[in-house]
Structure formats: C-alpha cells, structure tokens
Short mmCIF file of C-alpha atoms and ligand atoms in Angstrom, two decimals:
data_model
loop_
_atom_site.label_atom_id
_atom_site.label_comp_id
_atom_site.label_asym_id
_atom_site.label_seq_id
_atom_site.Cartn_x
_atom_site.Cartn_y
_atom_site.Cartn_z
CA UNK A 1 -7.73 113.23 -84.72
CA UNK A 2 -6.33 114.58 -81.44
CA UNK A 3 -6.74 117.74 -82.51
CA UNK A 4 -10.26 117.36 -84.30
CA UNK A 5 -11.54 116.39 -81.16
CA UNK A 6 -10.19 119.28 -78.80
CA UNK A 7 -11.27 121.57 -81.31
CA UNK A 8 -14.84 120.03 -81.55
CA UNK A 9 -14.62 119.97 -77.53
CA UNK A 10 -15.03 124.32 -77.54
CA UNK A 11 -17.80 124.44 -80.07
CA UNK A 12 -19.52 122.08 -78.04
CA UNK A 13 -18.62 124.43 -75.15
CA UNK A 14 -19.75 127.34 -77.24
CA UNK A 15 -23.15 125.91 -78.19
CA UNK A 16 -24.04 124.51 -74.91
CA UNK A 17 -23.95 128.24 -73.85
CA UNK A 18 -25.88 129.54 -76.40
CA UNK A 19 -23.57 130.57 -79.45
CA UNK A 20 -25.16 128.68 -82.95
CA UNK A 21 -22.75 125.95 -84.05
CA UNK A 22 -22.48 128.11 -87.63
CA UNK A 23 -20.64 131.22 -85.28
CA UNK A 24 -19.00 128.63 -82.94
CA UNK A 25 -17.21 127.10 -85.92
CA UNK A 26 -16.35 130.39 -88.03
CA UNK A 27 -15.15 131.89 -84.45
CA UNK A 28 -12.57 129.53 -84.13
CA UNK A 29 -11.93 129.28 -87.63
CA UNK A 30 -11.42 133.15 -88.05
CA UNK A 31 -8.64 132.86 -84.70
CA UNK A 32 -6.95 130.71 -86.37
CA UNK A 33 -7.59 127.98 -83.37
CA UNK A 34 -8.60 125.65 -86.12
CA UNK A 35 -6.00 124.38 -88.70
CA UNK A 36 -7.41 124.76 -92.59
CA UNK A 37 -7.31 121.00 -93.48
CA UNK A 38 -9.09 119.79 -90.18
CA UNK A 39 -11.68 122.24 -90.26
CA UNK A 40 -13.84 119.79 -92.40
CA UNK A 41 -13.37 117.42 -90.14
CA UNK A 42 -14.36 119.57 -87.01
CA UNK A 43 -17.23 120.79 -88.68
CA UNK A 44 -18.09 116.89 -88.96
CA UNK A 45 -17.43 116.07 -85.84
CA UNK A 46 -19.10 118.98 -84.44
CA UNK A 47 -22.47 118.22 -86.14
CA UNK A 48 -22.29 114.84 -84.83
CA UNK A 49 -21.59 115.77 -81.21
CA UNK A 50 -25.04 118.04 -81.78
CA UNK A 51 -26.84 115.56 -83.52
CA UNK A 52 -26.25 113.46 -80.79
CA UNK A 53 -26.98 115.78 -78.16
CA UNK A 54 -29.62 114.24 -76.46
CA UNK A 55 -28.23 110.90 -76.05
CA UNK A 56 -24.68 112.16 -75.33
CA UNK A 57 -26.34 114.29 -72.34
CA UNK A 58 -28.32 111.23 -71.47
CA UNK A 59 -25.32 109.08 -70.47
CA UNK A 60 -22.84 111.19 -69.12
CA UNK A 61 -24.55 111.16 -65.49
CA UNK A 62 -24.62 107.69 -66.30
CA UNK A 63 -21.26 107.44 -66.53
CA UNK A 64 -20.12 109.91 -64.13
CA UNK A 65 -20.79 111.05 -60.33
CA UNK A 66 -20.18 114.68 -60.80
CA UNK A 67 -20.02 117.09 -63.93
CA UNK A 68 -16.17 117.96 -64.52
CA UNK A 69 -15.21 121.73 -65.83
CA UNK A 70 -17.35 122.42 -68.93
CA UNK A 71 -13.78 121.92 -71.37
CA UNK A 72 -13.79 118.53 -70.09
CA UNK A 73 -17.38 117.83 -70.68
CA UNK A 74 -17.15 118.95 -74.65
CA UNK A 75 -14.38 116.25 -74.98
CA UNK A 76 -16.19 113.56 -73.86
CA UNK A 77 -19.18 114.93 -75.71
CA UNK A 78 -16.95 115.10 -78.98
CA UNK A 79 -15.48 111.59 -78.17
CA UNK A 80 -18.90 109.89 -77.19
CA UNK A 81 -20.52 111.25 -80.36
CA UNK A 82 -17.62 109.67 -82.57
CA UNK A 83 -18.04 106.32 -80.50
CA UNK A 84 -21.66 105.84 -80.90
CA UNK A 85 -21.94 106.88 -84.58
CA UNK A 86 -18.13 104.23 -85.16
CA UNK A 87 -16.07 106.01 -87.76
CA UNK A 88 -13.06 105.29 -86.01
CA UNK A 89 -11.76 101.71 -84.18
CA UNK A 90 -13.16 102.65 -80.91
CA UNK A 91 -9.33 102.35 -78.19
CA UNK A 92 -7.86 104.38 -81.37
CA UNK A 93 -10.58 106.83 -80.81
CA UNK A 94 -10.42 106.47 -77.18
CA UNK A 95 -6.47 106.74 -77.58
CA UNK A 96 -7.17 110.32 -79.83
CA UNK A 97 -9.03 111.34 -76.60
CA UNK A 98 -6.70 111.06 -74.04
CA UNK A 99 -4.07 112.63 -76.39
CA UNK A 100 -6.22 115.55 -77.04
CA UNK A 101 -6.69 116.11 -73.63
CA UNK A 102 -2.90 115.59 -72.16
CA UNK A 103 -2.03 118.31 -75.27
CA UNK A 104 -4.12 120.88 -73.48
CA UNK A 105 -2.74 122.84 -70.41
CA UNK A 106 -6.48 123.07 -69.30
CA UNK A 107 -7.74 119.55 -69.69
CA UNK A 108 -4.36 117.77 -69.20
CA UNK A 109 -5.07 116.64 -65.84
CA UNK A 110 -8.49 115.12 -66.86
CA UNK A 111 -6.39 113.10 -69.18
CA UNK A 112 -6.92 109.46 -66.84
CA UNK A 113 -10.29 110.34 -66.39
CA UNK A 114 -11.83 111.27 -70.03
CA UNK A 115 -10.09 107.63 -70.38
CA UNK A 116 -11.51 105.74 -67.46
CA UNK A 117 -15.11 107.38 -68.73
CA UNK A 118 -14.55 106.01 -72.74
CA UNK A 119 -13.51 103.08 -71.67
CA UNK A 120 -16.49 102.81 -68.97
CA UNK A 121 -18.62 103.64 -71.97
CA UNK A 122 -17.13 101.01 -74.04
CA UNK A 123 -18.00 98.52 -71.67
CA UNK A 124 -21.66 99.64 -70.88
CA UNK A 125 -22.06 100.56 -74.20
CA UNK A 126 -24.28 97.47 -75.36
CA UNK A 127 -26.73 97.91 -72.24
CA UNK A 128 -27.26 101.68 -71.91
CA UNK A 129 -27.39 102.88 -75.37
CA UNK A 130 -30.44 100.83 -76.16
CA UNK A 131 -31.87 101.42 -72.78
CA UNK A 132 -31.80 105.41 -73.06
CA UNK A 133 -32.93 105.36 -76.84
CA UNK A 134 -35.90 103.73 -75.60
CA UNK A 135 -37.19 107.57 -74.54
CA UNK A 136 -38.05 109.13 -77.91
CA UNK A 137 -36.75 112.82 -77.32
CA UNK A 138 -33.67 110.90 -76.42
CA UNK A 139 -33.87 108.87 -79.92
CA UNK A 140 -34.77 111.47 -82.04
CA UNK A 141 -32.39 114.29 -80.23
CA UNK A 142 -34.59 116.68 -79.30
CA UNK A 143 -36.06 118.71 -75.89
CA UNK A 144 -39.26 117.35 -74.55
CA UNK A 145 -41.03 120.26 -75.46
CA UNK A 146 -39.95 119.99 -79.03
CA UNK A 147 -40.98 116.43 -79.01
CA UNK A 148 -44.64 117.19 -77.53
CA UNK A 149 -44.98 120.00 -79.71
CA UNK A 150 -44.35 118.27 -82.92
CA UNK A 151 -46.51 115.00 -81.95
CA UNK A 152 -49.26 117.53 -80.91
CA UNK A 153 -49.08 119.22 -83.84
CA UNK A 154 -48.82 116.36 -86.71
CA UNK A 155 -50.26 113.64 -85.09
CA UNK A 156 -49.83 111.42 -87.88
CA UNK A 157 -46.35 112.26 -89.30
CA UNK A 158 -44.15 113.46 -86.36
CA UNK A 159 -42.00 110.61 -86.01
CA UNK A 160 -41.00 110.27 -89.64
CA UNK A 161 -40.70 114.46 -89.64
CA UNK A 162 -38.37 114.23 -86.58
CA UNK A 163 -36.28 111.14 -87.64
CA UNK A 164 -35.68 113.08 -90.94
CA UNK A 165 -33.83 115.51 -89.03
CA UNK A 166 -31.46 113.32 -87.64
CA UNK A 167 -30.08 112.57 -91.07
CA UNK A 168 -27.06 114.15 -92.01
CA UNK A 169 -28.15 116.20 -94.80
CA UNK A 170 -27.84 116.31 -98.68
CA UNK A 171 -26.11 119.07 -100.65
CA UNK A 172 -29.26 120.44 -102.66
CA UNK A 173 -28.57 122.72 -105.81
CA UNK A 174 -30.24 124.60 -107.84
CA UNK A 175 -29.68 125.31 -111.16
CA UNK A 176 -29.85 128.85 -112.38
CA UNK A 177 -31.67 128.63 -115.45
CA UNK A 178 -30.30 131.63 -117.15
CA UNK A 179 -27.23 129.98 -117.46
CA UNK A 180 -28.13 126.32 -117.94
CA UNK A 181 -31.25 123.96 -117.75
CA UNK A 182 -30.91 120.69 -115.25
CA UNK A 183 -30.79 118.10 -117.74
CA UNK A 184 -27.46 119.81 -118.92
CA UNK A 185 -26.11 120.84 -115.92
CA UNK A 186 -26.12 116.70 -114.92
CA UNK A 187 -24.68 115.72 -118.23
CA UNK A 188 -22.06 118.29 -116.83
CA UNK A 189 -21.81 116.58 -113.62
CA UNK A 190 -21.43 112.92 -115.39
CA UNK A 191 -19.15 114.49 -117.47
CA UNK A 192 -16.98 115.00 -114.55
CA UNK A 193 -17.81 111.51 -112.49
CA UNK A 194 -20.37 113.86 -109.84
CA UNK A 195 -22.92 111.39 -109.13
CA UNK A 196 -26.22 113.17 -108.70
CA UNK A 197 -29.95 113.33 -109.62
CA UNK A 198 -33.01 115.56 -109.97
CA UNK A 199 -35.13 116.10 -106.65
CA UNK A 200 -37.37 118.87 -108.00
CA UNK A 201 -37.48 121.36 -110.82
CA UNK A 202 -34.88 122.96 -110.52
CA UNK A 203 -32.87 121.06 -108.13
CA UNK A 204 -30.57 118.72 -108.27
CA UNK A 205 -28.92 116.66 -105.43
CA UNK A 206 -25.42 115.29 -104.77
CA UNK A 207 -24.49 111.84 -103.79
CA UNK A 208 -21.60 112.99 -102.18
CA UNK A 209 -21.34 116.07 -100.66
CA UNK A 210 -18.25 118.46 -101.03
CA UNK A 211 -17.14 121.96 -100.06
CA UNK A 212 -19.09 124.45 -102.23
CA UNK A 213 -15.84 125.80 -104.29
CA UNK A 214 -15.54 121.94 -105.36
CA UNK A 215 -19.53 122.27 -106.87
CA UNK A 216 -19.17 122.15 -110.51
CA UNK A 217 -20.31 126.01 -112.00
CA UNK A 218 -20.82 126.77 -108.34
CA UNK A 219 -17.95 129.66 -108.41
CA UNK A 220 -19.61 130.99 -111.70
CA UNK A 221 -23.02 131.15 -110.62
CA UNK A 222 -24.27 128.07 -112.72
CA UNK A 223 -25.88 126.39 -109.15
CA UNK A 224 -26.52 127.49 -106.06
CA UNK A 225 -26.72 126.10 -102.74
CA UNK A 226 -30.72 125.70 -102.18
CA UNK A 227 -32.51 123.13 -100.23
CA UNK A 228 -35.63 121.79 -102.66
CA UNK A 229 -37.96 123.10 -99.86
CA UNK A 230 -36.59 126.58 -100.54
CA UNK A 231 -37.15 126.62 -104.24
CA UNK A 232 -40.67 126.53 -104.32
CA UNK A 233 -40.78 130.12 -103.13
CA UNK A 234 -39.64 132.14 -106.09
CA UNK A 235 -41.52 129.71 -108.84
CA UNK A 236 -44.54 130.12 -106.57
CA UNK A 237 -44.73 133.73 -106.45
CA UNK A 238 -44.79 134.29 -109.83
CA UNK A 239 -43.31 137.62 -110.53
CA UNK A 240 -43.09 139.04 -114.30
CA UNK A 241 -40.70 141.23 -116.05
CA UNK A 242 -40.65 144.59 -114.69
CA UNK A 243 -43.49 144.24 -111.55
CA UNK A 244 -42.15 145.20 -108.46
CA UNK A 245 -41.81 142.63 -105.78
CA UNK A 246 -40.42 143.63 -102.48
CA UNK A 247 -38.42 140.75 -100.80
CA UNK A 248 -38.38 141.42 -97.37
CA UNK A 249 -36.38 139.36 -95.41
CA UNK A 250 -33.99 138.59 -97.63
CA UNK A 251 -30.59 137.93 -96.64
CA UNK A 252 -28.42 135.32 -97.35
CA UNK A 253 -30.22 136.19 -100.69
CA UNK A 254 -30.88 132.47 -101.86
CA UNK A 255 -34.85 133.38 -102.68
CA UNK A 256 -33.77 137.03 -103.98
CA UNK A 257 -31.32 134.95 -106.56
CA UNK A 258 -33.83 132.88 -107.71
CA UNK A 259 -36.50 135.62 -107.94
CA UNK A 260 -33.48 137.45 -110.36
CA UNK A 261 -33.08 134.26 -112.58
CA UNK A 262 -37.03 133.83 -112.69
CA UNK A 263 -37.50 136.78 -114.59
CA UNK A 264 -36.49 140.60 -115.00
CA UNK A 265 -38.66 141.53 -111.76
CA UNK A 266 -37.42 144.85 -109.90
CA UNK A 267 -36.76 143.60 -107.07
CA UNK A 268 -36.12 145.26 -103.64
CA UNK A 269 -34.19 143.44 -100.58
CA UNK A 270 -34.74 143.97 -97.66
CA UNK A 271 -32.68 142.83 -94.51
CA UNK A 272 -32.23 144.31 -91.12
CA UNK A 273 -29.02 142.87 -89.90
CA UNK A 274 -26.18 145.16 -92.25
CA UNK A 275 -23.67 142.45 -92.59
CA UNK A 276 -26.26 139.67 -93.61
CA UNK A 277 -27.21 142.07 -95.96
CA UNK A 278 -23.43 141.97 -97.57
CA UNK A 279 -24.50 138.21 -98.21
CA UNK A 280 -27.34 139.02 -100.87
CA UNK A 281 -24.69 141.14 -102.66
CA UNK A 282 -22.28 138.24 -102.76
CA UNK A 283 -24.72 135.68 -104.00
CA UNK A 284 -25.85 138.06 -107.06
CA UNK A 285 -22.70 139.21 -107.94
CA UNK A 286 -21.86 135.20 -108.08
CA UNK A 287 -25.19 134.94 -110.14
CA UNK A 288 -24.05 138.04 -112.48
CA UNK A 289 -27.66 139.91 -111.63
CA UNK A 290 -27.13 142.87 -109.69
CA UNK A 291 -28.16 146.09 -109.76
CA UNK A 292 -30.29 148.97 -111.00
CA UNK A 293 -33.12 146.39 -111.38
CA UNK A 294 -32.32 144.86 -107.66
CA UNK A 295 -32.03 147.08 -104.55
CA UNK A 296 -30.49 145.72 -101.47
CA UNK A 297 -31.72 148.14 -98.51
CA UNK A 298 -30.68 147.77 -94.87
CA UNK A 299 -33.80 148.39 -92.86
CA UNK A 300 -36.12 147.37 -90.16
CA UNK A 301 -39.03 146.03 -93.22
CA UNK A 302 -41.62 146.68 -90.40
CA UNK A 303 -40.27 150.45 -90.34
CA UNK A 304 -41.74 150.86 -93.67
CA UNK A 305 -41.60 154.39 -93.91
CA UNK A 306 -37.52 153.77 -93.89
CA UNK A 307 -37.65 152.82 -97.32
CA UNK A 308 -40.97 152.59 -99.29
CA UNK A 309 -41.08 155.44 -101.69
CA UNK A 310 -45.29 154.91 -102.10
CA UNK A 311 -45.39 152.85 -104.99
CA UNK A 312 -47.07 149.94 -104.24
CA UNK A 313 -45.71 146.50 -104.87
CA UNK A 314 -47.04 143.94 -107.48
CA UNK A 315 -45.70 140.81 -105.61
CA UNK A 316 -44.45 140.15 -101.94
CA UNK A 317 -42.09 137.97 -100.50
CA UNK A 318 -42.09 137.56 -96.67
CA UNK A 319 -39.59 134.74 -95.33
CA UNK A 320 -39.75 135.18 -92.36
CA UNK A 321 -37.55 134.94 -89.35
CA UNK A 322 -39.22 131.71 -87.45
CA UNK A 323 -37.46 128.83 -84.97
CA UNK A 324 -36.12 127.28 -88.55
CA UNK A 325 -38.03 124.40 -86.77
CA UNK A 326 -38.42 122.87 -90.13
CA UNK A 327 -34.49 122.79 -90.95
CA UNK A 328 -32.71 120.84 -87.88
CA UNK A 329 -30.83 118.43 -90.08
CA UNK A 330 -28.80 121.04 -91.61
CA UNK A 331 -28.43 122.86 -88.01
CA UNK A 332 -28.25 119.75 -85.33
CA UNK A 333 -27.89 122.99 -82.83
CA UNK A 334 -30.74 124.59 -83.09
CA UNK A 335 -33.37 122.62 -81.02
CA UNK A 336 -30.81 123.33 -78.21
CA UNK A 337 -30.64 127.14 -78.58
CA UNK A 338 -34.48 127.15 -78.65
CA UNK A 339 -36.59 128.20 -75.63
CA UNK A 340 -40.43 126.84 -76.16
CA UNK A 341 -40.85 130.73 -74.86
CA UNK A 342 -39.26 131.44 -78.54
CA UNK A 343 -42.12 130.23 -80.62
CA UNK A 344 -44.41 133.23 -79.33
CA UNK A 345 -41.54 135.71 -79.55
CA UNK A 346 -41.34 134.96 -83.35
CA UNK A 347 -44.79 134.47 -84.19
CA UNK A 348 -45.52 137.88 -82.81
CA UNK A 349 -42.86 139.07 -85.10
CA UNK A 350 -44.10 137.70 -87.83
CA UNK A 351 -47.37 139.29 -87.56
CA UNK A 352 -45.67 142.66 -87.01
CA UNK A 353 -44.59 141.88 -90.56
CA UNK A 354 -47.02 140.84 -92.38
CA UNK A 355 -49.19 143.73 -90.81
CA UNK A 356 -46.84 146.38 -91.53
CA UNK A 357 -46.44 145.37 -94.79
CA UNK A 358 -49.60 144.29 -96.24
CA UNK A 359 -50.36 147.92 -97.26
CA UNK A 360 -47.66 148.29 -99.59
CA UNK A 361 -49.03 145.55 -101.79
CA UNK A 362 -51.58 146.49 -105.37
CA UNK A 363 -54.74 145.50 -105.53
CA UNK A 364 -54.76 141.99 -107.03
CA UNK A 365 -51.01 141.28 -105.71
CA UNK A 366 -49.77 138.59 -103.97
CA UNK A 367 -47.93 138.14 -101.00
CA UNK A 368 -46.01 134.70 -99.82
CA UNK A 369 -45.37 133.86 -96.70
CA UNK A 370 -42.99 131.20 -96.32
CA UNK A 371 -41.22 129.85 -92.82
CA UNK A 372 -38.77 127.02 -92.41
CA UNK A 373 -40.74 125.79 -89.27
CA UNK A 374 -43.22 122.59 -88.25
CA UNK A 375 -44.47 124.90 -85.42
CA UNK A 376 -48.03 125.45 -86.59
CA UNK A 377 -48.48 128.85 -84.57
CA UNK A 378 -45.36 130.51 -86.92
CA UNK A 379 -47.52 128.47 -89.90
CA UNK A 380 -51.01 127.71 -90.34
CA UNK A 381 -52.43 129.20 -87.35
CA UNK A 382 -50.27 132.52 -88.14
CA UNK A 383 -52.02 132.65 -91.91
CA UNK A 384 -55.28 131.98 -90.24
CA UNK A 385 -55.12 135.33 -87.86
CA UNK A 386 -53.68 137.26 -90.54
CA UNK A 387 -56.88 136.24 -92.82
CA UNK A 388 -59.04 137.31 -89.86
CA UNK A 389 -57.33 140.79 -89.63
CA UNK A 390 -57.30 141.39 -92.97
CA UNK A 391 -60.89 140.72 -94.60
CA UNK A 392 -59.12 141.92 -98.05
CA UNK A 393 -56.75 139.20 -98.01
CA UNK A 394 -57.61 135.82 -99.34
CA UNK A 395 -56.10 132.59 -99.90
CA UNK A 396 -54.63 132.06 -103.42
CA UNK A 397 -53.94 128.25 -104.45
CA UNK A 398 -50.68 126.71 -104.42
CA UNK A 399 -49.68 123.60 -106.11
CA UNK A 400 -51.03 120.64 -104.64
CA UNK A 401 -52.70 121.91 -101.70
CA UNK A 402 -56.13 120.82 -100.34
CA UNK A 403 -56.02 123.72 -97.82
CA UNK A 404 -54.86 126.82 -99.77
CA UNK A 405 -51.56 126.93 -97.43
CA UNK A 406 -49.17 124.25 -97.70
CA UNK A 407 -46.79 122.53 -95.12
CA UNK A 408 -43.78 120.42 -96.12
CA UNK A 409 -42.66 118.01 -93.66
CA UNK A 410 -38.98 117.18 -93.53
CA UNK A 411 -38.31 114.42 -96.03
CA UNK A 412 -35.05 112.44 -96.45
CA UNK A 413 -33.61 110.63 -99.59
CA UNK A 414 -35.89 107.52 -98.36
CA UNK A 415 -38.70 106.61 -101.32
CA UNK A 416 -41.08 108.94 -101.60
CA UNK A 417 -44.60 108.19 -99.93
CA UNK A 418 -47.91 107.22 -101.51
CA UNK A 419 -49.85 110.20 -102.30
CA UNK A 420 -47.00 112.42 -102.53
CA UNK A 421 -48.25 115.34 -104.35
CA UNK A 422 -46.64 115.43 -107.82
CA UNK A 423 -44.80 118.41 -108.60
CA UNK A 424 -43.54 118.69 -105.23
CA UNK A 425 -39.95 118.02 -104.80
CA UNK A 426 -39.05 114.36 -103.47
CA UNK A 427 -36.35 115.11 -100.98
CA UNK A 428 -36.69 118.73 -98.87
CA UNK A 429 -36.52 120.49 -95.22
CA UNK A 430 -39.48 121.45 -93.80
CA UNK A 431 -41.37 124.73 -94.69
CA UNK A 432 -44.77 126.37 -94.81
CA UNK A 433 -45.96 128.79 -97.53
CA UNK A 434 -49.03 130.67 -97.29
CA UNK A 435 -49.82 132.19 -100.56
CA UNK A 436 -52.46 136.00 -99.79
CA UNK A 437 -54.23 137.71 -102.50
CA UNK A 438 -55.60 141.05 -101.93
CA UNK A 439 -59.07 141.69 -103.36
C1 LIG B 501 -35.36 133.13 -92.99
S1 LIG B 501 -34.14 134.33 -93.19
C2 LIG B 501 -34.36 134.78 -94.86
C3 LIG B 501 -33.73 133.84 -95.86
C4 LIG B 501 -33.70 134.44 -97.27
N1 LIG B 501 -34.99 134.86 -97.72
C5 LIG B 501 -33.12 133.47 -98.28
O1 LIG B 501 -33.86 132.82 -98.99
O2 LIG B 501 -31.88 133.37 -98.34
C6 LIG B 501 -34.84 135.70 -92.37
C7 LIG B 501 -34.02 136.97 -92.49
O3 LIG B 501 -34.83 138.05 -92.00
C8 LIG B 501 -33.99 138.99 -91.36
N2 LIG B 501 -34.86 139.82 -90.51
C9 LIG B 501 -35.27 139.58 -89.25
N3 LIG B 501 -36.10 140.56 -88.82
C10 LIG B 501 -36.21 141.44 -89.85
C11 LIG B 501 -36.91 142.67 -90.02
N4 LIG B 501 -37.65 143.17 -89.03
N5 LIG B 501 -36.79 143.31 -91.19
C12 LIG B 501 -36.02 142.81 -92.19
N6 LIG B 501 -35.32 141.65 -92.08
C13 LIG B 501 -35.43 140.97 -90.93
C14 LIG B 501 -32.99 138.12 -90.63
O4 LIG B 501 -31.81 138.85 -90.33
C15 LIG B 501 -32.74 137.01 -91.66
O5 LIG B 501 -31.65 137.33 -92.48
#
C-alpha cells in the first residue's frame, strides 16, 4: 500500500497543477514509476483522492498551520481520501503512510509529520468531517462556481445531478449488434458467472467492474466501452446504407463505431488532434469495420475547405468539445481543471462549428448536436442561437422530448424516477442532444 499511496501522492501533484488525472496516470505509467499490478490500485486511489477533493482541501488547513512542499501535500491528500472513504483499518493505513513517505528521499523527513497530521485527523475525525460537509460544494466536491451554476441552471434537479457524480461509476457496454444482440450477449455473460443487466437498448451494465481486456468479446469487438448516455447518438441520427454522414469530432471513435454497426453509412471522421485520431482507427479495427466506406481525416472540421470535396452530407454528427460537465463521475478531475472562464471559451467553439459546418449538410438532412455537459450555455441556450442564425434550421423531434432538444441529467444505478421517459436508458452521464433539420 506504501507504494500505492506515494504513487497516488504525484498524480495528485500533477492534477492540482493542471495535468487531467487520465495523462497524470498514463505519465507515470509509461516511466515505468508505477509497477503493473498496483497500477489498478493507484488508479483507485487516485480517483478517490479527486473525488474527494473538496473535502480533502477543506481540512488540511484544519489540520495544519502552514502548507508543507506540494509532494507532501499529495500524500496526505492520498492518505486522507483512503481514511474518509475506510477501505483499509485506519493506523494500518496511517502506518502505509508514514512508510511511503520515509521510502522517499524527498518526503522522508515529513515522515513524523504526515503521521502526527493522520493521526490528528483520526482524532478530529468525528467532529470536522460532518461539520465541513455541512457546505454543499464541500459535500458534493465541487468549486463554488460549479455548484451555483448547476443550482442556477436546474433548479429542481441539481442536487440529485451533482450527487450522481460522486458515485464511482459503472462499466457501461454496448453491444455491437452486427455481431450479437443483448439478450445473447448476457446469456454469454451468465454463462461465464458476469453478473450484469440491460440499462438501455443496446447497453448493458456490469455489476462489477474489471479491466477492459477481462470484458467478455471486448478484445473481439463483440462490446464496447459506451456510457448509455452516449448511445443515444448514433440510433438518434438515423443514418441509412450508403448516405453520407460526416462525424466531426470524432475521436476516441465510440459514436463513429456505433454509426458503422448501425448501418453501411459512408462515414467520414473527423478529428483535429492526430494522435486521438489513431484512437478511431483502433476502435474499428477492434469492431472489424474499417475502411473504404469510413474515412478518418485529421483536420481542423471548422477549416472545411481542408477536407470537404463539395458533396454535401445526408446526416451530421457534431459532438462537440464542451467542459464534459455532464461526465464528472467517470473524471473526479475535471471540475478542478475547469475555469468558469472555460464555459464561454467552448461555447464559442462550438458555434464556430456548427456554423462552419452547417453548409455542408442536403436539404432535408439532419445534424446532431450532442455535448456531455449540464452547462446550459454549451446546451440549450447554444441550440437556441444557432436556430436564430440559421432561419433554415429547425428542430427535429427526439424521443421523449417536450422541447425538441433533450438534456440528460446524470443518473446513478438508484431506481429510476417517476416520469422517466420510457425508452430512455435507466442509468447514464449527463448529455444534451439537439437534433437540426434543414428545410
Ligand atoms: C467529445 S470528444 C468526441 C467523442 C467522440 N465523438 C466519441 O464518441 O468517441 C470531442 C473531440 O473533438 C475534437 N476536436 C476539438 N476541436 C476540434 C475541431 N475544431 N475539429 C475537429 N475535432 C475537434 C477533440 O480532440 C475531441 O477528440
């Protein structure tokens, strides 16, 4: 555990100063800093720490007079997190601690002190952990901002949106139907003691989840991973054999998959950042589509003269980059690499898109936006503008929607809420979807 925590002490480090917990991680993983059989367990711990960010900043000036060097700091974040959420007898944790720190040159003479502050915490812990979740950005780990934001912006739902996100999250698959329907793929799983169950048409959840090589048919393209959320997209855009549908922000590919399993579409993906691009190859090859029909193209899809060849597309998808607002349970980091100053940034950028690429699309075609935010300026108030810029673009109806757009609200594996709307997957992150028809 000693070393589980020292290693989870620099991603903390890492993140606190701006690096996403996803790169912190895979850094350390790719210098070999990180052992293969604790990596699991530093990504755990890790997630924790973040998921517990809030609370774990919260107390440390309660615990100490001054802020020691930033190594030290990520210990005790790593330690406090795996204290307040008790997987381990608390001295043996405590114990781990001190270890890990007395094994580093750097934080070996902290060693006494990381133990006189876990065992201060120990002590205090009944009093002060109660008394600082009383705050509710404290409670429900996020920035004040965030917090104002969301109960702004959902008035009624906030608190249930943001305690979804402190969940740990489920492993969400779907099933690629080319290879395999869902009731068959869970006979598969019971077949091989998986407990699991459906969440959504094609998706099925995990009780338990594992490292994806472990997913049964994961390595031969039988299931993806795919939050429930996610897999509206591809059903909802309705592409047929042999339209053309321009994805256009498509890496790591998980929409461009299921558009390729949906039907025999042509399909080109676009994605500005080259190596993210490598990802969309990966995930068809996995899924046995590939090429001619699919085109992966590195480009700027705003720079649309870089690779439009003036044939206009039948169907558009545009997912686009956003604050991923709606999908904090899966990344505990990101309300902590956010600046409220963000939300604008992206929002602009999102119109750029949709602007540049609304000309591209046939008469009668359809366009979906989607987002993975609860910010309403990346979501409702973004498909508003773009409606009054556009007076050829109209609303097209998606399922269950009383407003033309729809936006999911994060939604853990608790029961599912009276007047859910049926069809809708039970268990999902959050996301919008705007669904434009040119007339
Ligand atoms: C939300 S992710 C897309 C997820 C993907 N559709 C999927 O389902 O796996 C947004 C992607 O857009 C890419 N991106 C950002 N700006 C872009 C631009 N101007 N043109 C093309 N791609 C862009 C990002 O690098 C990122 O990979």
């Amino acid at each position: 555990m000693a070393e589980v925590l020292r290693a989870a002490a620099a991603v903390w480090v890492r993140v606190r100063d701006g690096q996403s917990l996803d790169r912190a991680l895979q850094d350390q993983a790719l210098k070999h800093e990180v052992a293969a059989p604790i990596r699991a367990a530093v990504h755990a711990v890790s997630h924790d720490a973040l998921r517990h960010c809030a609370l774990i900043e919260a107390l440390l000036p309660r615990l100490i007079a001054r802020a020691p060097a930033p190594q030290v700091t990520g210990l005790l974040a790593a330690a406090l997190s795996q204290l307040i959420v008790g997987a381990y007898r608390d001295h043996a944790l405590v114990d781990q601690a001190v270890a890990a720190a007395r094994s580093d040159r750097h934080l070996s003479a902290a060693a006494g002190f990381v133990n006189a502050v876990l065992r201060s915490f120990l002590r205090r812990r009944a009093v002060l952990v109660p008394q600082l979740l009383l705050d509710d950005a404290t409670r429900l780990n996020v920035p004040r901002w965030w917090l104002q934001r969301v109960r702004r912006e959902h008035p009624e739902h906030w608190e249930r949106a943001l305690a979804c996100a402190v969940q740990p999250p489920a492993l969400l698959l779907r099933v690629n139907r080319r290879r395999c329907d869902v009731d068959a793929y869970l006979a598969r799983l019971r077949s091989e003691a998986v407990t699991a169950r459906r969440v959504g048409p094609y998706a099925v959840r995990l009780d338990r989840p594992c490292p994806v090589q472990q997913i049964p048919g994961f390595t031969e393209g039988v299931v993806s991973v795919q939050d429930a959320g996610a897999q509206l997209a591809a059903p909802w855009l309705q592409a047929d054999d042999g339209m053309r549908v321009l994805d256009a922000c498509a890496a790591p590919g998980g929409k461009t998959g299921h558009l390729a399993e949906l039907s025999d579409a042509r399909i080109d993906a676009i994605e500005l950042d080259p190596a993210r691009a490598g990802l969309i190859t990966d995930n068809l090859q996995r899924l046995g589509l590939a090429a001619p029909r699919i085109r992966i193209l590195t480009a700027d899809a705003r720079d649309v003269a870089s690779f439009w060849d003036g044939h206009p597309y039948q169907r558009m998808l545009v997912d686009a980059p956003c604050t991923a607002s709606g999908i904090v349970r899966r990344h505990p980091d990101i309300p902590w690499l956010r600046r409220e100053a963000d939300v604008a940034q992206l929002t602009t950028l999102q119109a750029g898109l949709l602007d540049a690429l609304w000309p591209l699309l046939a008469p009668a075609g359809r366009l979906l936006y989607v987002v993975c935010s609860v910010f309403r300026e990346e979501a409702d108030q973004q498909a508003d503008s773009f409606l009054e810029r556009h007076p050829d673009a109209r609303l097209a109806p998606l399922p269950g929607t009383r407003h033309g757009w729809l936006q999911l609200l994060p939604t853990g594996a608790d029961p599912v809420e009276p007047g859910q709307t049926v069809g809708l997957p039970t268990e999902h992150d959050g996301f919008f979807f705007a669904l434009f028809e040119k007339v």
